mmCIF file of N, CA and C in Angstrom:
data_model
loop_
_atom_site.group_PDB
_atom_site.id
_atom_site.type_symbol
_atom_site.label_atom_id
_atom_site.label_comp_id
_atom_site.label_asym_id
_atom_site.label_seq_id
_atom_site.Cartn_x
_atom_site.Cartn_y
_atom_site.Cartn_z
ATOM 1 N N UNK X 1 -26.077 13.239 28.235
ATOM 2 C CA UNK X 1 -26.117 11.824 27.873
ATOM 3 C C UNK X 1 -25.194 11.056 28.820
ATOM 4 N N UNK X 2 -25.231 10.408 29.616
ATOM 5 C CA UNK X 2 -24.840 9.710 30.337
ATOM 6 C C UNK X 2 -23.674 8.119 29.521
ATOM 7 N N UNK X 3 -22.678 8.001 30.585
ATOM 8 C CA UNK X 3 -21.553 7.446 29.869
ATOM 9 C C UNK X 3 -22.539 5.769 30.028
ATOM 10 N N UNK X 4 -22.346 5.258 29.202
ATOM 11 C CA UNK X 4 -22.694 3.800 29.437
ATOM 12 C C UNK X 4 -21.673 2.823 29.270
ATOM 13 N N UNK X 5 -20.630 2.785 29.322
ATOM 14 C CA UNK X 5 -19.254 2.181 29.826
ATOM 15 C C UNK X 5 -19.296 1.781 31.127
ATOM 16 N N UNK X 6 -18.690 0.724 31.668
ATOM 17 C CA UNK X 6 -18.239 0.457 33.190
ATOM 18 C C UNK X 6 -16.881 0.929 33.317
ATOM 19 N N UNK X 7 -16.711 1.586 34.648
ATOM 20 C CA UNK X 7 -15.332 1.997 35.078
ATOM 21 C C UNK X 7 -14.524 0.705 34.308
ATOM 22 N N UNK X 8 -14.687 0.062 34.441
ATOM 23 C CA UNK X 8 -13.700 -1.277 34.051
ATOM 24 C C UNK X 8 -13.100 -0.900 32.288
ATOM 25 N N UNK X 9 -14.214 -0.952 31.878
ATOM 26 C CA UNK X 9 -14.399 -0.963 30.797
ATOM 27 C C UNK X 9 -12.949 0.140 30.142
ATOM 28 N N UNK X 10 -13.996 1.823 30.861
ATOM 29 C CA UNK X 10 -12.950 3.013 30.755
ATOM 30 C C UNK X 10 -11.427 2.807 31.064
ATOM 31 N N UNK X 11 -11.355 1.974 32.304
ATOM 32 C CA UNK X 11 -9.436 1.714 32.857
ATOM 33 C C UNK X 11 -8.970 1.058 31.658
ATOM 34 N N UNK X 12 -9.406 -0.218 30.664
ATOM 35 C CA UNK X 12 -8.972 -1.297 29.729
ATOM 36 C C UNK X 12 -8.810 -0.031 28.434
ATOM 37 N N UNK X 13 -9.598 1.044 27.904
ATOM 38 C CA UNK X 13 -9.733 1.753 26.958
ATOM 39 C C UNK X 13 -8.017 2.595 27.250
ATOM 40 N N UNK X 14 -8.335 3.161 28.480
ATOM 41 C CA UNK X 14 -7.065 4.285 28.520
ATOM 42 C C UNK X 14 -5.797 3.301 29.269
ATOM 43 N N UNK X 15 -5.750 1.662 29.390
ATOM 44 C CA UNK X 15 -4.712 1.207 29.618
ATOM 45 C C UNK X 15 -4.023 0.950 28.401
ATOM 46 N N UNK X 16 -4.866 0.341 27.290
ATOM 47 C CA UNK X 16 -4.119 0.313 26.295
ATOM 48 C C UNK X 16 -4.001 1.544 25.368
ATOM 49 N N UNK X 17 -4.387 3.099 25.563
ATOM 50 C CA UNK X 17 -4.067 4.081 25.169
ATOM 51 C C UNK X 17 -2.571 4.495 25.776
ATOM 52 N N UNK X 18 -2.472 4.063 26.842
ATOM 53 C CA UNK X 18 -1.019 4.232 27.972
ATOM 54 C C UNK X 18 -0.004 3.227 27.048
ATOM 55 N N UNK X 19 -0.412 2.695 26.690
ATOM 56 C CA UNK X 19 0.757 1.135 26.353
ATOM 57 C C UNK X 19 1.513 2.120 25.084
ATOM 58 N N UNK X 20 0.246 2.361 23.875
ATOM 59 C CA UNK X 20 0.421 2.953 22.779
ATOM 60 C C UNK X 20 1.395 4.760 22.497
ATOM 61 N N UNK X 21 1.018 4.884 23.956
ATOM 62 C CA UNK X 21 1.912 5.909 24.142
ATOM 63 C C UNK X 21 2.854 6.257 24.108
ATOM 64 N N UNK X 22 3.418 5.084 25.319
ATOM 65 C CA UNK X 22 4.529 4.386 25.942
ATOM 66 C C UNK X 22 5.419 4.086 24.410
ATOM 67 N N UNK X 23 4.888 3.516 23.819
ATOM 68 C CA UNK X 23 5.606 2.557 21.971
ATOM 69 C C UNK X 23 5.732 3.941 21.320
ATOM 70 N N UNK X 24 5.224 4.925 21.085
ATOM 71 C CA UNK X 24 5.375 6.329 20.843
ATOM 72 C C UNK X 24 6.375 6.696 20.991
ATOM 73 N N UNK X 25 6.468 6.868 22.490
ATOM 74 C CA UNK X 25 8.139 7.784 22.965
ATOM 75 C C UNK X 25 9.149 7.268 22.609
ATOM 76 N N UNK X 26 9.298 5.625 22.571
ATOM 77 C CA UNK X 26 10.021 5.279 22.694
ATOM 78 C C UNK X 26 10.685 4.909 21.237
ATOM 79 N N UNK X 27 9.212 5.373 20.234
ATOM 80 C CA UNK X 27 9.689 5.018 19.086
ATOM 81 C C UNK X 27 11.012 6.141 18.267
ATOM 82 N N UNK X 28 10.188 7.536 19.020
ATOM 83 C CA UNK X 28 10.608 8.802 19.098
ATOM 84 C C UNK X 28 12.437 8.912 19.716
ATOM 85 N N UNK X 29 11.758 8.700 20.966
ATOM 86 C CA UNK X 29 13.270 7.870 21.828
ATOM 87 C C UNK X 29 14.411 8.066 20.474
ATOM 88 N N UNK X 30 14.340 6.626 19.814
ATOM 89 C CA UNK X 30 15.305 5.621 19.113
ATOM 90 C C UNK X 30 15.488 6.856 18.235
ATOM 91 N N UNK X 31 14.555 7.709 17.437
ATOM 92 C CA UNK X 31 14.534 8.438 15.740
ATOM 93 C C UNK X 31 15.440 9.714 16.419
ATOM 94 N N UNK X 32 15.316 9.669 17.333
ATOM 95 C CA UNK X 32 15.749 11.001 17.952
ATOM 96 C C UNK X 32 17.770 10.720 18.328
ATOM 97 N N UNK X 33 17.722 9.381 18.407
ATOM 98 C CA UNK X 33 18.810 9.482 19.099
ATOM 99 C C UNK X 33 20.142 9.172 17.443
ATOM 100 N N UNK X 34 19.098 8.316 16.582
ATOM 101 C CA UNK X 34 19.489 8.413 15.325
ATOM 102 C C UNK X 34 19.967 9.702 14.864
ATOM 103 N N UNK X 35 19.351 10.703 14.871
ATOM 104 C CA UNK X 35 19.373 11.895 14.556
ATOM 105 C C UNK X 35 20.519 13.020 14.772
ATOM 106 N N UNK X 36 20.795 12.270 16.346
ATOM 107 C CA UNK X 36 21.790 12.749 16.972
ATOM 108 C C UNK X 36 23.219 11.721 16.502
ATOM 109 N N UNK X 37 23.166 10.720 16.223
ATOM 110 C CA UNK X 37 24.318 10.069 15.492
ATOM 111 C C UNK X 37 24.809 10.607 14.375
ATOM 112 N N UNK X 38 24.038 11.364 13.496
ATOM 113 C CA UNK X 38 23.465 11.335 12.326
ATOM 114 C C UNK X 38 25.011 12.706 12.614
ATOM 115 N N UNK X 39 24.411 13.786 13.276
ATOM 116 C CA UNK X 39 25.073 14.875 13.882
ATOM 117 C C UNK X 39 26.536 14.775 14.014
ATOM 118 N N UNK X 40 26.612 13.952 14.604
ATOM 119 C CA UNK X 40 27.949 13.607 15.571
ATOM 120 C C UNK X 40 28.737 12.997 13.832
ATOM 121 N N UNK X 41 28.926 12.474 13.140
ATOM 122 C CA UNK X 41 29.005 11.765 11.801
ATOM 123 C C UNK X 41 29.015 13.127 11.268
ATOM 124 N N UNK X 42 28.052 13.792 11.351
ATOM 125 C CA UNK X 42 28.369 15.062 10.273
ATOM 126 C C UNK X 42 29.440 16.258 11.087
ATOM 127 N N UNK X 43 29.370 16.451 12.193
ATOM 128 C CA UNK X 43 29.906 17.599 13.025
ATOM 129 C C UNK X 43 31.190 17.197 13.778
ATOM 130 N N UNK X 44 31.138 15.812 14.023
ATOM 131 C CA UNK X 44 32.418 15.558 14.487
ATOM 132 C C UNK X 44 32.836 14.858 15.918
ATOM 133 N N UNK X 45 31.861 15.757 16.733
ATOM 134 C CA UNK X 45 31.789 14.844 18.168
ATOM 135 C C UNK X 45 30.178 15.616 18.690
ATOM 136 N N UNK X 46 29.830 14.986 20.250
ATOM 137 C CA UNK X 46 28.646 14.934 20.538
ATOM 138 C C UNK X 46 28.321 16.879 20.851
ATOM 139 N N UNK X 47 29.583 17.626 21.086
ATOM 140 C CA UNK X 47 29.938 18.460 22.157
ATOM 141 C C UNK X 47 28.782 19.710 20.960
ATOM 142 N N UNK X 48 29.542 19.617 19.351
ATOM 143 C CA UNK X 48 29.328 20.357 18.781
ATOM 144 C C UNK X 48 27.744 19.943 18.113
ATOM 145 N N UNK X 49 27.214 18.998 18.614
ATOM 146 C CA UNK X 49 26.029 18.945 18.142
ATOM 147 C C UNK X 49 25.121 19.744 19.015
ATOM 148 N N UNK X 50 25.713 19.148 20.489
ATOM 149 C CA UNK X 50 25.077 19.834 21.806
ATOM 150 C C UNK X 50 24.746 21.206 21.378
ATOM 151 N N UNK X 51 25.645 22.139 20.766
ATOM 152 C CA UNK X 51 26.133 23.666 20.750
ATOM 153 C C UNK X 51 24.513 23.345 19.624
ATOM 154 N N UNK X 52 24.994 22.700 18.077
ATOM 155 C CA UNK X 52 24.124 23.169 17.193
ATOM 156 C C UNK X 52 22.714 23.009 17.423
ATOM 157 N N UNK X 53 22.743 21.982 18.522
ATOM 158 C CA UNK X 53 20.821 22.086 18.456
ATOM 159 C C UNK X 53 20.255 22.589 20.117
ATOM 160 N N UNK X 54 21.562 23.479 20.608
ATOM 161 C CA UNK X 54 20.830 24.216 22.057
ATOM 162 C C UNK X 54 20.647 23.063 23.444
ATOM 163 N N UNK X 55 21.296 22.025 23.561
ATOM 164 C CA UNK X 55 20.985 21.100 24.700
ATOM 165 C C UNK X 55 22.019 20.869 24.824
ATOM 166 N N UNK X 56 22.476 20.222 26.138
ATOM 167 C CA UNK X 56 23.600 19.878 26.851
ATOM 168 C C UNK X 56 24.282 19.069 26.682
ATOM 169 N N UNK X 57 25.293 18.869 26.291
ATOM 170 C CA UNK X 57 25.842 17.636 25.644
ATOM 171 C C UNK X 57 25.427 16.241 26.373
ATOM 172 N N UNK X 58 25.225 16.321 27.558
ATOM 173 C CA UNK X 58 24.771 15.302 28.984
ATOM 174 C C UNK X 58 24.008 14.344 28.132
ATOM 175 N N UNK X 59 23.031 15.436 27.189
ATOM 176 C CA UNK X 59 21.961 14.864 26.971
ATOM 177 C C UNK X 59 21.854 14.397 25.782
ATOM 178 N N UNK X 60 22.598 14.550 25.084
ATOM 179 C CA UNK X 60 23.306 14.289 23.912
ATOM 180 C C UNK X 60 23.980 12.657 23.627
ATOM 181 N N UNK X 61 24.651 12.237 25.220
ATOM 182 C CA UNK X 61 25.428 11.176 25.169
ATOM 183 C C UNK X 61 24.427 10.187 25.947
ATOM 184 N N UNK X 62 23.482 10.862 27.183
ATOM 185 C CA UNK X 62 22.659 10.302 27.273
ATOM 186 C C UNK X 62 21.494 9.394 26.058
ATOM 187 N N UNK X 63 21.068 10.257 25.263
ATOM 188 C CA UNK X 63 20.555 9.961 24.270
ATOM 189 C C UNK X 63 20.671 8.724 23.744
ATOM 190 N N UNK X 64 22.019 8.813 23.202
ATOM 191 C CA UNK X 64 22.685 7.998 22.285
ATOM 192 C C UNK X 64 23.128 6.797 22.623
ATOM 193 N N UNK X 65 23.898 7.142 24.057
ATOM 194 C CA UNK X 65 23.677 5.979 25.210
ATOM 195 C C UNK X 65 22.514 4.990 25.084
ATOM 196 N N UNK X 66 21.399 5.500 25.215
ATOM 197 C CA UNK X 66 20.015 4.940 25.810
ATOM 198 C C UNK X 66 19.113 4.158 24.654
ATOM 199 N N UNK X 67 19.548 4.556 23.691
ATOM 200 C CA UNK X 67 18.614 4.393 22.530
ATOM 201 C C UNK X 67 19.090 4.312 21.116
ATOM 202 N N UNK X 68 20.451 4.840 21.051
ATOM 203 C CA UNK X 68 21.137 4.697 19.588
ATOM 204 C C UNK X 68 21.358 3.586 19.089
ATOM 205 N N UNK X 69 21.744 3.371 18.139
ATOM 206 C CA UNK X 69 21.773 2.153 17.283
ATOM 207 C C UNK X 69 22.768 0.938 17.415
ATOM 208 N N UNK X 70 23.604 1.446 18.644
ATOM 209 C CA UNK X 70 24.362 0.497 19.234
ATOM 210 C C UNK X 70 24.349 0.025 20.115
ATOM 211 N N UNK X 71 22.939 0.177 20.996
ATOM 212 C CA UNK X 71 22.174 0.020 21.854
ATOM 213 C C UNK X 71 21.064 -1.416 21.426
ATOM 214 N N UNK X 72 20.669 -1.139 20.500
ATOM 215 C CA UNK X 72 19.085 -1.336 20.175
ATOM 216 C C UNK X 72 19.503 -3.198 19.933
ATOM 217 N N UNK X 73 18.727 -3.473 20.865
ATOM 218 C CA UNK X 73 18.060 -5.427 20.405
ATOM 219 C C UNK X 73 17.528 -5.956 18.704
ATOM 220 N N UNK X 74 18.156 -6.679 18.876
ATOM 221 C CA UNK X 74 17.303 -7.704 17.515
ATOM 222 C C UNK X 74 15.839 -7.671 17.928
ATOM 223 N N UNK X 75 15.083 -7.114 16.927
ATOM 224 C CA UNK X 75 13.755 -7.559 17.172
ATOM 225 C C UNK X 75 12.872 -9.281 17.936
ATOM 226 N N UNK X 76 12.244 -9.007 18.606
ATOM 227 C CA UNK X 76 11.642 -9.866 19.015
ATOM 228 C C UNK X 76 12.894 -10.981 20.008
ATOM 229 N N UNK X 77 13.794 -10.277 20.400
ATOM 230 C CA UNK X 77 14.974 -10.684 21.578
ATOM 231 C C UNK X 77 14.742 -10.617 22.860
ATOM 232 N N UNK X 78 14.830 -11.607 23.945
ATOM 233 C CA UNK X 78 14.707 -11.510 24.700
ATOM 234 C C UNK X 78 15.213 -10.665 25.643
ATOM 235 N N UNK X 79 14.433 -9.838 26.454
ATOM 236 C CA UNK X 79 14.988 -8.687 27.530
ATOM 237 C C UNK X 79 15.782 -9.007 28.367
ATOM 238 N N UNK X 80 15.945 -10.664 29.153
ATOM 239 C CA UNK X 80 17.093 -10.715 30.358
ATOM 240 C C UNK X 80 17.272 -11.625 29.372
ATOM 241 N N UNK X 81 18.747 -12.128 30.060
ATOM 242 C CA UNK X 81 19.369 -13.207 30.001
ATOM 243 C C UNK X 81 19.495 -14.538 30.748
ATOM 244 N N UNK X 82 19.440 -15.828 30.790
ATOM 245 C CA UNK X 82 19.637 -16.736 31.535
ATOM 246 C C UNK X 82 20.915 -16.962 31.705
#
């Protein structure tokens, strides 16, 4: 059976499958880095969370850095500043 879509068509289908993705990770991102706060609050510092869940602490502070809750924008806030 032959596709009856236009290339166009297919790029607009899997661009906004890319977007939805993208809002995925990043939703993941944030729950993940929560998680790791969550840790650090229960265990004490980032070092011994690193140990309890097998990853590098790097990535640990990275994390939390990038995406934790002291990070995160007011909804619907503008990205730069004037």
């Amino acid at each position: 059976m032959p596709d009856t879509t236009t290339w166009r068509e297919r790029f607009e289908v899997e661009q906004q499958r890319h977007r939805d993705l993208l809002e995925e990770i990043s939703a993941s991102a944030r729950r993940r880095a929560a998680a790791l706060e969550e840790g650090v609050a229960e265990l004490g510092n980032k070092s011994a969370v690193a140990r309890a869940v097998g990853i590098d602490v790097s990535a640990v502070r990275r994390s939390i850095r990038e995406y934790g809750t002291a990070t995160l924008r007011p909804p619907n806030s503008p990205t730069t500043t004037a």
